[in-house]
Short mmCIF file of C-alpha atoms and ligand atoms in Angstrom, two decimals:
data_model
loop_
_atom_site.label_atom_id
_atom_site.label_comp_id
_atom_site.label_asym_id
_atom_site.label_seq_id
_atom_site.Cartn_x
_atom_site.Cartn_y
_atom_site.Cartn_z
CA UNK A 1 36.91 21.53 -18.65
CA UNK A 2 35.25 24.45 -20.46
CA UNK A 3 32.88 26.79 -18.64
CA UNK A 4 29.91 25.09 -20.26
CA UNK A 5 31.01 21.53 -19.44
CA UNK A 6 31.85 22.64 -15.89
CA UNK A 7 28.33 23.92 -15.41
CA UNK A 8 26.92 20.72 -16.95
CA UNK A 9 28.98 18.59 -14.58
CA UNK A 10 27.77 20.71 -11.69
CA UNK A 11 24.20 19.53 -12.30
CA UNK A 12 25.24 15.98 -11.49
CA UNK A 13 23.91 16.17 -7.92
CA UNK A 14 20.40 15.79 -9.36
CA UNK A 15 18.72 12.37 -9.50
CA UNK A 16 19.90 10.16 -12.32
CA UNK A 17 17.62 8.73 -14.98
CA UNK A 18 14.39 9.70 -16.66
CA UNK A 19 12.09 9.31 -13.69
CA UNK A 20 9.04 9.86 -15.91
CA UNK A 21 10.34 13.13 -17.37
CA UNK A 22 9.91 13.26 -21.15
CA UNK A 23 9.79 16.72 -22.76
CA UNK A 24 7.60 17.23 -25.89
CA UNK A 25 10.72 17.90 -27.99
CA UNK A 26 12.18 14.49 -27.17
CA UNK A 27 8.83 12.73 -27.62
CA UNK A 28 8.57 14.26 -31.12
CA UNK A 29 12.14 13.28 -32.01
CA UNK A 30 11.52 9.68 -30.98
CA UNK A 31 8.28 9.62 -33.00
CA UNK A 32 10.01 11.06 -36.09
CA UNK A 33 12.89 8.60 -35.74
CA UNK A 34 10.33 5.79 -35.67
CA UNK A 35 8.82 7.02 -38.92
CA UNK A 36 12.08 7.78 -40.71
CA UNK A 37 14.69 5.28 -39.54
CA UNK A 38 14.47 1.48 -39.73
CA UNK A 39 13.46 0.35 -36.25
CA UNK A 40 13.52 3.97 -35.12
CA UNK A 41 17.27 3.75 -34.45
CA UNK A 42 20.59 4.60 -36.06
CA UNK A 43 22.08 1.10 -36.17
CA UNK A 44 21.89 -2.43 -34.83
CA UNK A 45 20.80 -1.73 -31.24
CA UNK A 46 17.39 -0.74 -29.95
CA UNK A 47 16.24 -0.27 -26.37
CA UNK A 48 12.76 -1.41 -25.33
CA UNK A 49 10.08 1.10 -26.34
CA UNK A 50 9.65 2.64 -22.88
CA UNK A 51 13.39 3.29 -22.44
CA UNK A 52 14.14 5.03 -25.73
CA UNK A 53 15.81 8.40 -25.47
CA UNK A 54 17.58 10.98 -27.61
CA UNK A 55 21.10 11.98 -26.59
CA UNK A 56 21.54 15.72 -26.27
CA UNK A 57 25.04 16.34 -24.90
CA UNK A 58 27.68 14.91 -22.63
CA UNK A 59 30.57 15.88 -20.36
CA UNK A 60 33.17 13.39 -19.12
CA UNK A 61 31.45 10.24 -17.82
CA UNK A 62 27.91 11.70 -18.00
CA UNK A 63 25.37 12.60 -20.64
CA UNK A 64 21.96 14.22 -20.84
CA UNK A 65 18.93 13.32 -22.94
CA UNK A 66 16.84 15.83 -24.88
CA UNK A 67 14.53 16.23 -21.87
CA UNK A 68 17.47 17.21 -19.64
CA UNK A 69 17.71 13.91 -17.71
CA UNK A 70 21.18 12.87 -16.64
CA UNK A 71 22.88 9.49 -16.93
CA UNK A 72 26.25 7.92 -16.13
CA UNK A 73 27.67 6.33 -19.26
CA UNK A 74 29.36 2.93 -19.46
CA UNK A 75 28.69 2.48 -23.19
CA UNK A 76 30.85 5.48 -24.12
CA UNK A 77 30.20 5.53 -27.85
CA UNK A 78 30.73 1.76 -28.01
CA UNK A 79 34.08 2.18 -26.30
CA UNK A 80 35.27 5.07 -28.45
CA UNK A 81 35.07 7.72 -25.73
CA UNK A 82 37.96 6.53 -23.55
CA UNK A 83 38.55 10.22 -22.74
CA UNK A 84 34.86 10.68 -21.83
CA UNK A 85 32.33 12.93 -23.56
CA UNK A 86 33.40 16.23 -25.11
CA UNK A 87 37.04 16.28 -23.93
CA UNK A 88 38.33 19.82 -24.20
CA UNK A 89 41.65 18.76 -25.73
CA UNK A 90 39.93 17.01 -28.62
CA UNK A 91 37.30 19.70 -29.14
CA UNK A 92 40.06 22.30 -29.45
CA UNK A 93 42.25 20.20 -31.75
CA UNK A 94 39.30 19.49 -34.06
CA UNK A 95 38.18 23.15 -34.11
CA UNK A 96 41.74 24.34 -34.84
CA UNK A 97 42.10 21.84 -37.67
CA UNK A 98 38.64 22.61 -39.09
CA UNK A 99 39.69 26.23 -39.47
CA UNK A 100 42.62 25.06 -41.63
CA UNK A 101 40.77 22.46 -43.72
CA UNK A 102 38.55 19.44 -43.19
CA UNK A 103 39.70 16.79 -45.58
CA UNK A 104 42.02 16.42 -48.53
CA UNK A 105 42.07 12.83 -49.96
CA UNK A 106 45.03 11.12 -51.55
CA UNK A 107 48.66 12.16 -51.41
CA UNK A 108 49.60 13.54 -48.02
CA UNK A 109 48.36 15.89 -45.33
CA UNK A 110 50.22 17.02 -42.23
CA UNK A 111 47.97 15.69 -39.40
CA UNK A 112 47.81 12.18 -40.92
CA UNK A 113 51.57 11.97 -41.44
CA UNK A 114 52.24 13.25 -37.93
CA UNK A 115 49.75 10.73 -36.52
CA UNK A 116 51.47 7.86 -38.38
CA UNK A 117 54.82 9.11 -37.07
CA UNK A 118 53.48 9.15 -33.48
CA UNK A 119 51.81 5.73 -33.78
CA UNK A 120 54.62 3.73 -35.34
CA UNK A 121 56.89 3.50 -32.28
CA UNK A 122 53.91 2.73 -30.01
CA UNK A 123 52.47 -0.26 -31.92
CA UNK A 124 54.85 -3.22 -31.84
CA UNK A 125 53.89 -4.72 -35.23
CA UNK A 126 53.68 -1.41 -37.08
CA UNK A 127 56.41 -1.33 -39.69
CA UNK A 128 53.75 0.33 -41.90
CA UNK A 129 50.38 1.95 -41.20
CA UNK A 130 47.41 2.53 -43.50
CA UNK A 131 44.50 4.62 -42.20
CA UNK A 132 40.87 3.63 -42.79
CA UNK A 133 37.65 5.15 -41.48
CA UNK A 134 36.28 2.35 -39.27
CA UNK A 135 37.13 -0.87 -37.51
CA UNK A 136 35.14 -2.88 -40.07
CA UNK A 137 37.13 -1.43 -42.94
CA UNK A 138 40.32 -2.24 -41.06
CA UNK A 139 39.48 -5.92 -40.59
CA UNK A 140 38.17 -6.20 -44.17
CA UNK A 141 41.39 -4.78 -45.62
CA UNK A 142 43.61 -6.82 -43.29
CA UNK A 143 41.88 -9.95 -44.56
CA UNK A 144 42.42 -8.91 -48.18
CA UNK A 145 46.09 -8.15 -47.50
CA UNK A 146 46.52 -11.59 -45.92
CA UNK A 147 44.90 -13.28 -48.90
CA UNK A 148 47.05 -11.35 -51.33
CA UNK A 149 50.19 -12.18 -49.39
CA UNK A 150 49.59 -15.89 -48.95
CA UNK A 151 47.66 -16.60 -52.16
CA UNK A 152 45.23 -18.58 -49.96
CA UNK A 153 41.53 -17.84 -49.37
CA UNK A 154 40.18 -19.15 -46.08
CA UNK A 155 40.07 -17.24 -42.80
CA UNK A 156 39.74 -18.69 -39.31
CA UNK A 157 37.91 -16.72 -36.64
CA UNK A 158 36.80 -17.60 -33.12
CA UNK A 159 33.19 -18.21 -32.13
CA UNK A 160 31.69 -15.15 -30.46
CA UNK A 161 34.30 -12.73 -31.79
CA UNK A 162 33.11 -9.52 -33.44
CA UNK A 163 35.17 -8.11 -36.28
CA UNK A 164 32.69 -5.70 -37.86
CA UNK A 165 29.93 -5.55 -40.42
CA UNK A 166 31.29 -7.08 -43.64
CA UNK A 167 30.38 -10.58 -44.82
CA UNK A 168 33.56 -12.25 -43.53
CA UNK A 169 32.92 -10.80 -40.09
CA UNK A 170 29.21 -11.49 -39.67
CA UNK A 171 29.61 -15.20 -39.08
CA UNK A 172 29.36 -16.93 -35.68
CA UNK A 173 29.51 -13.63 -33.85
CA UNK A 174 26.51 -14.41 -31.65
CA UNK A 175 25.05 -17.60 -33.12
CA UNK A 176 21.61 -18.52 -31.83
CA UNK A 177 22.14 -22.12 -32.92
CA UNK A 178 25.47 -23.77 -32.23
CA UNK A 179 27.16 -25.55 -35.14
CA UNK A 180 29.94 -28.11 -34.97
CA UNK A 181 33.37 -26.51 -35.31
CA UNK A 182 34.64 -25.30 -37.77
CA UNK A 183 31.31 -24.57 -39.55
CA UNK A 184 30.22 -20.92 -39.39
CA UNK A 185 26.69 -19.74 -38.61
CA UNK A 186 25.61 -16.51 -40.37
CA UNK A 187 24.56 -13.68 -38.05
CA UNK A 188 22.53 -11.96 -40.73
CA UNK A 189 20.60 -12.64 -43.89
CA UNK A 190 22.36 -11.59 -47.08
CA UNK A 191 25.66 -13.46 -46.76
CA UNK A 192 26.29 -15.71 -49.79
CA UNK A 193 26.81 -19.39 -49.06
CA UNK A 194 30.13 -19.10 -50.93
CA UNK A 195 31.42 -16.64 -48.33
CA UNK A 196 30.51 -19.01 -45.51
CA UNK A 197 32.55 -21.69 -47.25
CA UNK A 198 35.60 -19.44 -46.93
CA UNK A 199 35.40 -19.14 -43.14
CA UNK A 200 36.38 -21.55 -40.37
CA UNK A 201 35.27 -21.08 -36.76
CA UNK A 202 37.14 -22.32 -33.70
CA UNK A 203 36.34 -22.12 -29.98
CA UNK A 204 38.19 -19.26 -28.25
CA UNK A 205 40.65 -20.27 -25.53
CA UNK A 206 40.84 -23.89 -26.73
CA UNK A 207 44.45 -24.41 -27.77
CA UNK A 208 44.10 -28.09 -28.72
CA UNK A 209 41.16 -27.58 -31.10
CA UNK A 210 42.89 -24.58 -32.64
CA UNK A 211 46.12 -26.53 -33.10
CA UNK A 212 44.37 -29.38 -34.88
CA UNK A 213 42.28 -27.04 -37.09
CA UNK A 214 45.26 -24.99 -38.21
CA UNK A 215 47.32 -28.10 -38.93
CA UNK A 216 44.49 -29.57 -41.02
CA UNK A 217 43.67 -26.39 -42.95
CA UNK A 218 47.05 -24.63 -43.20
CA UNK A 219 47.24 -25.25 -46.98
CA UNK A 220 44.09 -23.15 -47.55
CA UNK A 221 44.23 -20.69 -44.64
CA UNK A 222 45.30 -17.11 -45.36
CA UNK A 223 44.78 -15.72 -41.88
CA UNK A 224 43.63 -16.22 -38.33
CA UNK A 225 41.84 -13.19 -36.91
CA UNK A 226 41.55 -12.93 -33.15
CA UNK A 227 40.37 -10.41 -30.57
CA UNK A 228 43.05 -10.46 -27.86
CA UNK A 229 40.31 -10.09 -25.24
CA UNK A 230 37.31 -11.61 -26.99
CA UNK A 231 34.43 -9.20 -26.27
CA UNK A 232 35.05 -9.34 -22.50
CA UNK A 233 36.63 -12.79 -22.19
CA UNK A 234 40.31 -12.79 -21.26
CA UNK A 235 42.69 -15.20 -22.97
CA UNK A 236 43.74 -18.19 -20.85
CA UNK A 237 47.51 -18.30 -20.25
CA UNK A 238 49.26 -19.49 -23.39
CA UNK A 239 46.32 -19.04 -25.78
CA UNK A 240 47.49 -15.93 -27.66
CA UNK A 241 51.04 -17.28 -27.59
CA UNK A 242 49.80 -20.51 -29.22
CA UNK A 243 47.95 -18.54 -31.92
CA UNK A 244 51.15 -16.58 -32.59
CA UNK A 245 53.38 -19.64 -32.65
CA UNK A 246 51.13 -21.87 -34.75
CA UNK A 247 50.23 -19.21 -37.35
CA UNK A 248 53.94 -18.53 -37.84
CA UNK A 249 54.72 -22.25 -38.04
CA UNK A 250 52.04 -22.89 -40.68
CA UNK A 251 52.60 -19.82 -42.87
CA UNK A 252 49.28 -18.20 -41.89
CA UNK A 253 48.97 -14.45 -41.24
CA UNK A 254 47.99 -13.55 -37.67
CA UNK A 255 45.63 -10.57 -37.52
CA UNK A 256 45.17 -9.18 -34.02
CA UNK A 257 41.94 -7.20 -33.91
CA UNK A 258 42.81 -4.30 -31.65
CA UNK A 259 39.75 -2.21 -32.52
CA UNK A 260 38.67 -2.41 -28.87
CA UNK A 261 41.94 -3.09 -27.02
CA UNK A 262 44.08 -0.59 -28.95
CA UNK A 263 45.15 2.33 -26.72
CA UNK A 264 42.82 1.01 -23.96
CA UNK A 265 45.09 -1.54 -22.27
CA UNK A 266 48.29 0.40 -22.90
CA UNK A 267 49.47 2.89 -25.50
CA UNK A 268 50.67 -0.15 -27.44
CA UNK A 269 47.31 -1.89 -26.87
CA UNK A 270 47.06 -5.63 -26.33
CA UNK A 271 50.34 -6.17 -28.14
CA UNK A 272 52.15 -4.32 -25.37
CA UNK A 273 49.84 -5.57 -22.60
CA UNK A 274 50.15 -9.28 -23.49
CA UNK A 275 53.55 -9.13 -25.18
CA UNK A 276 52.30 -10.58 -28.48
CA UNK A 277 53.35 -9.20 -31.87
CA UNK A 278 51.05 -10.23 -34.74
CA UNK A 279 51.71 -9.85 -38.46
CA UNK A 280 48.87 -7.34 -38.82
CA UNK A 281 46.79 -5.41 -36.31
CA UNK A 282 43.53 -3.58 -36.88
CA UNK A 283 42.37 -0.39 -35.16
CA UNK A 284 39.26 1.74 -34.75
CA UNK A 285 37.46 3.45 -31.86
CA UNK A 286 40.02 5.24 -29.61
CA UNK A 287 42.52 5.88 -32.41
CA UNK A 288 40.33 8.68 -33.80
CA UNK A 289 39.23 10.14 -30.46
CA UNK A 290 35.53 9.87 -31.38
CA UNK A 291 35.89 10.65 -35.08
CA UNK A 292 35.69 8.00 -37.82
CA UNK A 293 39.25 6.72 -38.00
CA UNK A 294 40.64 3.21 -38.24
CA UNK A 295 43.94 1.71 -39.28
CA UNK A 296 45.73 -1.42 -40.34
CA UNK A 297 49.30 -1.71 -39.11
CA UNK A 298 51.80 -4.46 -39.67
CA UNK A 299 54.73 -6.06 -41.38
CA UNK A 300 56.20 -4.09 -44.27
CA UNK A 301 56.21 -7.05 -46.66
CA UNK A 302 52.46 -7.57 -46.17
CA UNK A 303 51.46 -3.89 -45.97
CA UNK A 304 53.53 -2.82 -48.96
CA UNK A 305 51.23 -4.81 -51.22
CA UNK A 306 49.03 -1.69 -50.92
CA UNK A 307 51.72 0.48 -52.57
CA UNK A 308 49.97 2.09 -55.60
CA UNK A 309 53.29 1.80 -57.44
CA UNK A 310 52.45 -1.91 -57.78
CA UNK A 311 49.12 -1.24 -59.54
CA UNK A 312 48.57 -3.48 -62.51
CA UNK A 313 50.83 -6.22 -61.14
CA UNK A 314 49.76 -9.40 -59.31
CA UNK A 315 51.60 -8.08 -56.25
CA UNK A 316 49.13 -5.20 -55.77
CA UNK A 317 46.37 -5.26 -53.15
CA UNK A 318 43.87 -2.43 -53.51
CA UNK A 319 43.26 -0.43 -50.36
CA UNK A 320 41.62 2.96 -50.54
CA UNK A 321 38.79 5.09 -49.18
CA UNK A 322 37.53 8.59 -49.91
CA UNK A 323 37.71 9.72 -46.31
CA UNK A 324 40.87 7.99 -45.14
CA UNK A 325 43.73 10.03 -43.74
CA UNK A 326 41.01 12.45 -42.61
CA UNK A 327 42.47 15.61 -41.11
CA UNK A 328 39.86 16.13 -38.37
CA UNK A 329 40.18 12.50 -37.30
CA UNK A 330 43.95 12.69 -37.34
CA UNK A 331 43.89 15.87 -35.25
CA UNK A 332 41.56 14.15 -32.77
CA UNK A 333 43.86 11.10 -32.72
CA UNK A 334 46.88 13.26 -31.97
CA UNK A 335 45.05 15.06 -29.15
CA UNK A 336 44.03 11.66 -27.76
CA UNK A 337 47.65 10.50 -27.67
CA UNK A 338 48.65 13.72 -25.88
CA UNK A 339 46.21 12.88 -23.10
CA UNK A 340 47.01 9.16 -22.91
CA UNK A 341 50.74 9.82 -22.75
CA UNK A 342 50.33 11.72 -19.45
CA UNK A 343 51.82 9.79 -16.51
CA UNK A 344 49.41 7.72 -14.43
CA UNK A 345 46.51 7.63 -16.90
CA UNK A 346 46.48 3.85 -17.31
CA UNK A 347 47.25 3.09 -13.64
CA UNK A 348 44.33 5.28 -12.60
CA UNK A 349 41.77 3.89 -15.02
CA UNK A 350 42.76 0.28 -14.21
CA UNK A 351 42.41 1.04 -10.46
CA UNK A 352 39.04 2.73 -10.98
CA UNK A 353 37.78 -0.27 -12.98
CA UNK A 354 38.89 -2.67 -10.21
CA UNK A 355 37.05 -0.54 -7.67
CA UNK A 356 33.93 -0.52 -9.84
CA UNK A 357 33.94 -4.31 -10.24
CA UNK A 358 34.51 -4.87 -6.51
CA UNK A 359 31.83 -2.38 -5.47
CA UNK A 360 29.21 -3.77 -7.82
CA UNK A 361 29.98 -7.34 -6.75
CA UNK A 362 29.47 -6.29 -3.16
CA UNK A 363 26.05 -4.76 -3.99
CA UNK A 364 24.93 -7.82 -5.97
CA UNK A 365 26.13 -10.22 -3.27
CA UNK A 366 24.30 -8.23 -0.61
CA UNK A 367 21.09 -8.74 -2.59
CA UNK A 368 21.89 -12.37 -3.34
CA UNK A 369 21.46 -11.73 -7.08
CA UNK A 370 23.63 -14.63 -8.30
CA UNK A 371 25.61 -12.23 -10.49
CA UNK A 372 29.36 -12.43 -11.13
CA UNK A 373 31.07 -9.18 -12.11
CA UNK A 374 34.23 -9.69 -14.11
CA UNK A 375 36.54 -8.23 -16.72
CA UNK A 376 40.09 -7.04 -16.99
CA UNK A 377 41.34 -3.45 -17.06
CA UNK A 378 38.95 -0.80 -18.39
CA UNK A 379 36.21 -3.19 -19.55
CA UNK A 380 33.74 -5.00 -17.33
CA UNK A 381 30.68 -7.15 -17.46
CA UNK A 382 28.24 -8.99 -15.21
CA UNK A 383 26.43 -12.26 -15.85
CA UNK A 384 23.88 -14.30 -13.95
CA UNK A 385 26.45 -17.00 -13.29
CA UNK A 386 28.81 -18.16 -10.58
CA UNK A 387 31.78 -18.38 -12.92
CA UNK A 388 33.72 -16.22 -15.31
CA UNK A 389 33.21 -17.34 -18.95
CA UNK A 390 36.11 -18.66 -21.01
CA UNK A 391 34.33 -18.79 -24.36
CA UNK A 392 31.12 -17.84 -26.19
CA UNK A 393 29.26 -20.98 -25.15
CA UNK A 394 29.88 -20.29 -21.46
CA UNK A 395 28.27 -16.86 -21.89
CA UNK A 396 25.41 -18.20 -24.04
CA UNK A 397 24.58 -20.77 -21.34
CA UNK A 398 23.74 -18.01 -18.82
CA UNK A 399 20.35 -16.30 -18.57
CA UNK A 400 20.88 -13.44 -21.02
CA UNK A 401 17.19 -12.50 -21.12
CA UNK A 402 17.18 -11.96 -17.39
CA UNK A 403 20.42 -10.00 -17.70
CA UNK A 404 18.96 -7.68 -20.34
CA UNK A 405 15.93 -7.09 -18.11
CA UNK A 406 18.22 -6.23 -15.18
CA UNK A 407 20.31 -3.92 -17.36
CA UNK A 408 17.11 -2.07 -18.30
CA UNK A 409 16.38 -1.69 -14.59
CA UNK A 410 19.86 -0.19 -14.15
CA UNK A 411 19.06 2.23 -16.96
CA UNK A 412 15.80 3.24 -15.26
CA UNK A 413 18.09 4.22 -12.39
CA UNK A 414 20.31 6.34 -14.62
CA UNK A 415 23.14 3.92 -15.50
CA UNK A 416 23.54 3.50 -19.23
CA UNK A 417 24.50 -0.03 -20.26
CA UNK A 418 23.82 -1.61 -23.64
CA UNK A 419 21.79 -4.75 -22.88
CA UNK A 420 23.91 -7.90 -23.25
CA UNK A 421 27.06 -6.02 -24.13
CA UNK A 422 30.23 -5.62 -22.16
CA UNK A 423 30.77 -2.21 -20.60
CA UNK A 424 33.58 0.31 -20.65
CA UNK A 425 34.93 2.86 -18.22
CA UNK A 426 36.57 6.13 -19.25
CA UNK A 427 39.52 7.93 -17.75
CA UNK A 428 37.03 10.56 -16.49
CA UNK A 429 35.02 8.25 -14.21
CA UNK A 430 35.74 9.15 -10.58
CA UNK A 431 34.70 7.93 -7.14
CA UNK A 432 31.63 10.17 -7.44
CA UNK A 433 30.35 8.25 -10.48
CA UNK A 434 31.21 4.93 -8.85
CA UNK A 435 29.29 5.81 -5.67
CA UNK A 436 26.25 6.86 -7.72
CA UNK A 437 26.55 3.64 -9.74
CA UNK A 438 26.59 1.51 -6.57
CA UNK A 439 23.55 3.38 -5.22
CA UNK A 440 21.73 2.91 -8.54
CA UNK A 441 22.63 -0.80 -8.59
CA UNK A 442 21.28 -1.11 -5.05
CA UNK A 443 17.97 0.48 -6.12
CA UNK A 444 17.84 -1.72 -9.23
CA UNK A 445 18.33 -4.87 -7.14
CA UNK A 446 15.48 -3.83 -4.83
CA UNK A 447 13.00 -3.18 -7.64
CA UNK A 448 14.09 -5.86 -10.11
CA UNK A 449 11.36 -8.36 -10.81
CA UNK A 450 12.41 -11.10 -13.15
C1 PLP B 501 36.89 -6.07 -32.04
C2 PLP B 501 36.14 -5.26 -33.05
N1 PLP B 501 36.53 -5.30 -34.34
C3 PLP B 501 35.91 -4.58 -35.29
C4 PLP B 501 34.84 -3.78 -34.98
C5 PLP B 501 34.14 -2.97 -36.05
O1 PLP B 501 34.40 -1.63 -35.85
P1 PLP B 501 33.43 -0.51 -36.47
O2 PLP B 501 32.14 -0.60 -35.71
O3 PLP B 501 34.18 0.77 -36.25
O4 PLP B 501 33.26 -0.81 -37.90
C6 PLP B 501 34.39 -3.70 -33.65
C7 PLP B 501 33.24 -2.87 -33.29
O5 PLP B 501 32.75 -2.86 -32.19
C8 PLP B 501 35.05 -4.48 -32.67
O6 PLP B 501 34.63 -4.47 -31.39
#
């Protein structure tokens, strides 16, 4: 911890949350954002008007808004900040690299080559690696590689899975109306009907339906893309194994979307954790330590279609990006691996997450809230339900409006959760944060009015 982050952390004894404190500077920033940015936000998520804030700085598991109010963070840059906010090791690696050069493009640079060298033995499917700059780019390019390799066009995804922002991904991610399988439902305007016709949707964790869909459509299916833990829903025993076995049997590429699970469940991600080796795997989030880095890794015969030496031939699949192989991102990725390779890191964060789930469940039960806290490893969630969901429809059947209202009440008490989104925990969360979280949850239960 640097001197400045140490002094920031030392302020954590103060009350969490805004508590009515909004400085003029933050009020002005929120007003300007409203005038300048669609919806007054930077992307696809907006908090209710009265809860909006502007992030100022963070340290470990905590951050502060522009008025100086302190929060405990379970959103963690949408799961990117597994090492917490402002980790010293990454800040130093990025500063050192910045002094030597920011970005190069094309050909080779040292940090990117060293990162590929470090990653290859960790990721079971990685005979080859191609860097991108986001998870969405990774899934988009994996899909193109699968189509090039098989000469087929259709892609099967699972209902409720999120694979990014491109047209092939924004289908049946969080459908408000439920269609019959395998018809997709667009999540956004702007997706051509023709793209929808190229996608099939199956229920997650349902081996029989998947088996019959893949058998029926194998002749036109290029790939199956699957989140190993779908959002927060764990695979039932045998599900990922069935996806692996049946894709191989039917000549369909299996893409394991490890954007969230990569480096979080083990250094080798879900592949190591579940013992499943796909044909291709996609990465984002932790791989770049908070900088915009993604990757596709996989079988040499599929990945080598992106060899520029094949340009102009039917065997070439175009994959490129101005900012890929970025040196700052690669330096941050290398520093991240240095931290994650320390003994005990995963055991500790898994134990802390178990403690968090158990403690929160105890608070909710004490208040008779009808909430089940669940999750596996360093991700967790809570639903107004008495059972753990196995697929999207189980989750959609719970009272998500009430949940979002309760999550806002948690935020009023200083616990940052993205409404209706699963939560993360970083390797910097300690008993102190957990105790404050339990106390905040207790207050939220007392004041929550549905
Ligand atoms: C499983 C999964 N795949 C892909 C993506 C897209 O990644 P990005 O937001 O970096 O484009 C996400 C983002 O949350 C994700 O959770």
